[in-house]
Tab-separated table of C-alpha atoms in Angstrom:
chain	number	residue	atom	x	y	z
A	1	MET	CA	-5.137	-54.745	61.817
A	2	ARG	CA	-7.064	-53.186	64.673
A	3	SER	CA	-9.424	-55.481	66.602
A	4	ARG	CA	-13.085	-54.639	67.137
A	5	GLU	CA	-12.514	-54.314	70.872
A	6	SER	CA	-10.628	-51.061	70.294
A	7	TYR	CA	-13.539	-49.242	68.660
A	8	GLU	CA	-15.853	-47.069	70.722
A	9	ILE	CA	-19.435	-47.167	69.470
A	10	ARG	CA	-21.710	-44.209	70.196
A	11	GLN	CA	-25.394	-43.749	69.442
A	12	GLU	CA	-24.834	-40.165	68.409
A	13	VAL	CA	-22.514	-37.892	66.502
A	14	PRO	CA	-20.256	-36.520	69.261
A	15	HIS	CA	-20.209	-32.766	69.855
A	16	GLY	CA	-17.613	-31.175	67.614
A	17	ALA	CA	-17.306	-34.210	65.326
A	18	GLU	CA	-19.825	-33.058	62.719
A	19	ARG	CA	-17.133	-32.231	60.172
A	20	GLN	CA	-15.412	-35.590	60.660
A	21	VAL	CA	-18.690	-37.362	59.986
A	22	VAL	CA	-19.420	-35.240	56.931
A	23	GLU	CA	-15.965	-35.891	55.446
A	24	ILE	CA	-16.521	-39.664	55.694
A	25	TYR	CA	-20.114	-39.372	54.504
A	26	TRP	CA	-19.170	-37.203	51.524
A	27	GLU	CA	-16.356	-39.541	50.478
A	28	ALA	CA	-18.935	-42.322	50.306
A	29	PHE	CA	-21.941	-40.467	48.883
A	30	GLY	CA	-20.539	-37.337	47.245
A	31	ARG	CA	-21.032	-38.748	43.761
A	32	LYS	CA	-24.737	-39.153	44.459
A	33	LEU	CA	-25.246	-35.915	46.387
A	34	GLY	CA	-22.886	-33.750	44.356
A	35	PRO	CA	-25.304	-32.639	41.619
A	36	ALA	CA	-27.637	-31.287	44.323
A	37	LEU	CA	-25.092	-29.812	46.749
A	38	ASP	CA	-21.816	-29.119	44.901
A	39	PRO	CA	-19.296	-27.546	45.043
A	40	PRO	CA	-17.877	-29.987	47.623
A	41	ALA	CA	-16.624	-27.390	50.096
A	42	LYS	CA	-20.021	-25.698	50.212
A	43	ALA	CA	-21.818	-29.039	50.354
A	44	LYS	CA	-19.783	-30.163	53.356
A	45	SER	CA	-20.412	-26.893	55.165
A	46	PHE	CA	-24.135	-27.218	54.493
A	47	LEU	CA	-24.289	-30.813	55.700
A	48	SER	CA	-22.239	-30.000	58.818
A	49	ALA	CA	-24.537	-27.121	59.722
A	50	HIS	CA	-27.688	-29.232	59.398
A	51	LEU	CA	-26.555	-32.587	60.740
A	52	HIS	CA	-28.919	-34.253	63.214
A	53	ARG	CA	-26.504	-35.632	65.788
A	54	ASP	CA	-29.083	-37.958	67.353
A	55	ARG	CA	-29.715	-39.769	64.058
A	56	GLY	CA	-26.275	-41.260	63.651
A	57	ILE	CA	-24.336	-44.202	65.061
A	58	THR	CA	-20.588	-43.560	65.114
A	59	ALA	CA	-17.470	-45.679	65.544
A	60	LEU	CA	-14.454	-43.925	67.045
A	61	VAL	CA	-10.770	-44.708	67.440
A	62	ASP	CA	-8.860	-42.555	69.947
A	63	GLY	CA	-11.687	-40.017	69.837
A	64	ARG	CA	-11.736	-39.755	66.034
A	65	VAL	CA	-14.800	-40.818	64.027
A	66	VAL	CA	-13.936	-43.613	61.594
A	67	GLY	CA	-17.416	-44.832	60.691
A	68	VAL	CA	-20.997	-43.612	60.667
A	69	ALA	CA	-24.428	-45.100	60.019
A	70	GLY	CA	-27.336	-42.710	59.671
A	71	TYR	CA	-31.007	-43.503	60.063
A	72	LYS	CA	-34.372	-41.840	59.661
A	73	LEU	CA	-36.931	-42.090	62.435
A	74	GLY	CA	-39.710	-39.793	63.576
A	75	GLY	CA	-39.445	-37.684	60.443
A	76	ARG	CA	-35.760	-36.843	60.909
A	77	GLY	CA	-32.617	-38.343	59.403
A	78	LEU	CA	-28.892	-37.848	59.827
A	79	THR	CA	-28.686	-35.219	57.119
A	80	GLY	CA	-31.063	-32.304	57.605
A	81	GLY	CA	-31.764	-28.965	56.006
A	82	GLY	CA	-35.152	-28.080	54.541
A	83	ALA	CA	-36.174	-26.122	51.464
A	84	ARG	CA	-35.685	-22.789	53.199
A	85	ASP	CA	-32.155	-23.792	54.234
A	86	VAL	CA	-31.219	-24.854	50.702
A	87	LEU	CA	-32.560	-21.643	49.192
A	88	SER	CA	-30.783	-19.576	51.831
A	89	ALA	CA	-27.458	-21.306	51.203
A	90	TYR	CA	-27.554	-21.487	47.396
A	91	GLY	CA	-29.941	-18.688	46.422
A	92	HIS	CA	-33.362	-19.051	44.834
A	93	LEU	CA	-32.197	-19.342	41.233
A	94	ALA	CA	-29.635	-22.065	41.923
A	95	GLY	CA	-31.529	-23.557	44.843
A	96	LEU	CA	-34.761	-24.540	43.107
A	97	PRO	CA	-33.243	-27.156	40.766
A	98	ARG	CA	-31.225	-28.478	43.701
A	99	LEU	CA	-34.420	-29.004	45.647
A	100	ALA	CA	-35.821	-31.007	42.737
A	101	LEU	CA	-32.776	-33.289	42.773
A	102	LEU	CA	-32.929	-33.737	46.536
A	103	ALA	CA	-36.600	-34.680	46.240
A	104	LEU	CA	-35.579	-37.588	43.970
A	105	LEU	CA	-33.392	-38.943	46.778
A	106	ASP	CA	-35.850	-38.426	49.627
A	107	ARG	CA	-37.464	-41.493	51.199
A	108	THR	CA	-40.093	-41.861	53.892
A	109	PRO	CA	-40.201	-44.869	56.232
A	110	ALA	CA	-43.434	-46.774	56.675
A	111	LYS	CA	-45.072	-47.133	60.076
A	112	GLY	CA	-43.013	-49.392	62.311
A	113	GLU	CA	-39.993	-49.076	60.041
A	114	LEU	CA	-36.545	-47.624	60.665
A	115	LEU	CA	-35.001	-46.324	57.452
A	116	MET	CA	-31.232	-46.455	57.127
A	117	ASP	CA	-29.723	-43.245	55.784
A	118	GLY	CA	-26.359	-44.524	54.629
A	119	ILE	CA	-23.361	-46.261	56.160
A	120	ALA	CA	-19.811	-45.051	55.538
A	121	VAL	CA	-16.394	-46.063	56.833
A	122	ASP	CA	-13.087	-44.232	56.671
A	123	PRO	CA	-11.084	-45.692	53.738
A	124	GLY	CA	-8.207	-46.619	56.029
A	125	GLN	CA	-10.526	-48.623	58.314
A	126	ARG	CA	-12.418	-50.700	55.768
A	127	GLY	CA	-12.247	-54.450	56.089
A	128	THR	CA	-11.980	-54.342	59.896
A	129	GLY	CA	-15.602	-55.082	60.798
A	130	ILE	CA	-16.826	-51.557	61.499
A	131	GLY	CA	-19.714	-51.910	59.070
A	132	SER	CA	-20.971	-54.961	60.929
A	133	LEU	CA	-20.726	-53.177	64.279
A	134	LEU	CA	-22.680	-50.199	62.977
A	135	LEU	CA	-25.400	-52.442	61.545
A	136	ARG	CA	-25.757	-54.201	64.899
A	137	GLU	CA	-26.272	-50.848	66.601
A	138	ILE	CA	-28.813	-49.764	63.993
A	139	ALA	CA	-30.785	-52.924	64.756
A	140	ALA	CA	-30.613	-52.125	68.483
A	141	VAL	CA	-31.994	-48.624	67.894
A	142	ALA	CA	-34.809	-50.078	65.789
A	143	ALA	CA	-35.629	-52.567	68.541
A	144	ALA	CA	-35.536	-49.910	71.260
A	145	ASN	CA	-38.042	-47.843	69.287
A	146	GLY	CA	-40.465	-50.726	68.769
A	147	CYS	CA	-39.835	-50.978	65.031
A	148	ARG	CA	-40.738	-54.234	63.310
A	149	ARG	CA	-38.214	-53.955	60.490
A	150	ILE	CA	-35.278	-52.032	59.048
A	151	ARG	CA	-35.305	-50.758	55.488
A	152	LEU	CA	-32.508	-49.545	53.263
A	153	ASP	CA	-32.025	-48.745	49.595
A	154	VAL	CA	-28.808	-49.750	47.838
A	155	ILE	CA	-27.729	-48.575	44.390
A	156	ASP	CA	-26.624	-50.910	41.609
A	157	VAL	CA	-23.041	-49.628	41.507
A	158	ASN	CA	-22.374	-50.687	45.112
A	159	PRO	CA	-22.381	-54.511	45.139
A	160	ARG	CA	-20.039	-54.623	48.148
A	161	ALA	CA	-22.603	-52.795	50.266
A	162	ARG	CA	-25.355	-55.156	49.136
A	163	ALA	CA	-23.206	-58.165	50.031
A	164	LEU	CA	-22.651	-56.765	53.534
A	165	TYR	CA	-26.368	-56.186	54.025
A	166	GLU	CA	-27.242	-59.686	52.817
A	167	ARG	CA	-24.774	-61.182	55.298
A	168	HIS	CA	-26.658	-59.353	58.037
A	169	GLY	CA	-30.105	-60.652	57.131
A	170	PHE	CA	-31.355	-58.058	54.647
A	171	LYS	CA	-33.347	-59.369	51.702
A	172	ALA	CA	-34.134	-57.598	48.454
A	173	VAL	CA	-37.845	-56.893	48.025
A	174	HIS	CA	-37.973	-54.527	45.068
A	175	THR	CA	-35.703	-53.003	42.420
A	176	GLU	CA	-36.563	-49.739	40.716
A	177	ARG	CA	-34.835	-49.079	37.420
A	178	THR	CA	-33.701	-45.474	37.087
A	179	PRO	CA	-31.704	-45.236	33.832
A	180	TYR	CA	-32.529	-41.534	33.634
A	181	LEU	CA	-30.394	-40.944	36.735
A	182	ARG	CA	-27.270	-42.788	35.583
A	183	ARG	CA	-25.572	-39.852	33.892
A	184	LEU	CA	-26.767	-37.373	36.493
A	185	LEU	CA	-26.278	-39.238	39.779
A	186	GLY	CA	-24.131	-42.193	38.753
A	187	PHE	CA	-26.561	-45.100	39.252
A	188	GLY	CA	-29.279	-46.737	37.182
A	189	ALA	CA	-31.192	-48.867	39.671
A	190	VAL	CA	-32.116	-48.849	43.359
A	191	THR	CA	-32.912	-52.009	45.307
A	192	THR	CA	-34.993	-51.827	48.480
A	193	MET	CA	-33.984	-54.322	51.169
A	194	HIS	CA	-35.738	-55.288	54.404
A	195	ARG	CA	-34.585	-56.987	57.584
A	196	PRO	CA	-36.945	-57.876	60.424
A	197	VAL	CA	-36.154	-56.761	63.957
A	198	THR	CA	-35.538	-59.949	65.910
A	199	ALA	CA	-35.758	-61.097	69.501
A	200	ALA	CA	-31.957	-61.102	69.547
A	201	ASP	CA	-31.970	-57.413	68.535
A	202	ARG	CA	-34.368	-56.604	71.365
A	203	ALA	CA	-32.257	-58.542	73.854
A	204	TYR	CA	-29.099	-56.758	72.722
A	205	ALA	CA	-30.830	-53.380	72.921
A	206	GLY	CA	-31.945	-54.127	76.473
A	207	ALA	CA	-28.509	-55.354	77.529
A	208	THR	CA	-26.658	-52.350	76.120
A	209	GLY	CA	-29.172	-49.673	77.061
A	210	ALA	CA	-29.892	-48.614	73.502
A	211	GLY	CA	-32.076	-45.562	73.891
A	212	PRO	CA	-34.937	-44.299	71.746
A	213	GLY	CA	-34.033	-42.090	68.813
A	214	SER	CA	-35.678	-39.003	70.288
A	215	ASP	CA	-34.320	-35.516	70.766
A	216	ASP	CA	-33.854	-36.030	74.492
A	217	ALA	CA	-32.361	-39.518	74.314
A	218	ALA	CA	-29.140	-40.022	76.220
A	219	ALA	CA	-26.322	-41.206	73.976
A	220	THR	CA	-24.601	-44.421	74.896
A	221	GLY	CA	-20.909	-45.035	74.385
A	222	ARG	CA	-19.142	-48.351	74.792
A	223	THR	CA	-16.221	-50.343	73.514
A	224	ALA	CA	-17.016	-53.047	70.981
A	225	ASP	CA	-17.008	-56.400	72.726
A	226	GLU	CA	-17.006	-59.024	70.003
A	227	PRO	CA	-13.994	-60.621	68.311
A	228	ALA	CA	-12.637	-59.339	65.046
A	229	GLY	CA	-14.258	-60.864	61.997
A	230	THR	CA	-12.549	-62.505	59.066
A	231	GLY	CA	-12.742	-60.766	55.734
A	232	ASP	CA	-15.619	-58.498	56.745
A	233	GLU	CA	-16.078	-55.859	54.049
A	234	GLU	CA	-17.347	-52.396	54.838
A	235	ALA	CA	-19.986	-50.655	52.752
A	236	ARG	CA	-20.080	-47.124	51.552
């Protein structure tokens, strides 16, 4: 098993790695996004073309992306592409119902809130602590941007992800039942979870130089410096 020290953590999607990120992201969230963006090959091309590189934290091994955590801040998330882009890619007739489905999945962070936009780890790297490393970096970005809390939404068919989040201080605040989406998107409930940004997060952000999530922010890259965990599960 690879130790955490051998992972490089970057506060961006590296140039040229968009497709690597999308492959990992789609493996984790394709079931949910498929009805809006399928077929898979076209969906991956669309996501790659509209990825916001400065809204993702990545974990790399030997220059290859093995994990990604996206977030939404300042009106932009990891996955982009507006209505015009969807209609251009899929056509007006097929694009309009896709826009309706995407609207069901869209979320807007509150003031002072960083919204997580999914965390995904390469199947061959799960159980090695990457999820924990990515969550720590997300907290550092939130702290660097003056956010007071982090928010995420986890679906009912992903208990492993919820367990990871709870281990890292997230608490459930609300569950919305969505039985009408079970057959279409594969889940029947969404739980919103919050975690406050702590003094420890701010100290870590200052020590590591975590930059603001703005378009002109300089990406930071470093090797993970904490010992490997025991039995740490990764979330999709």
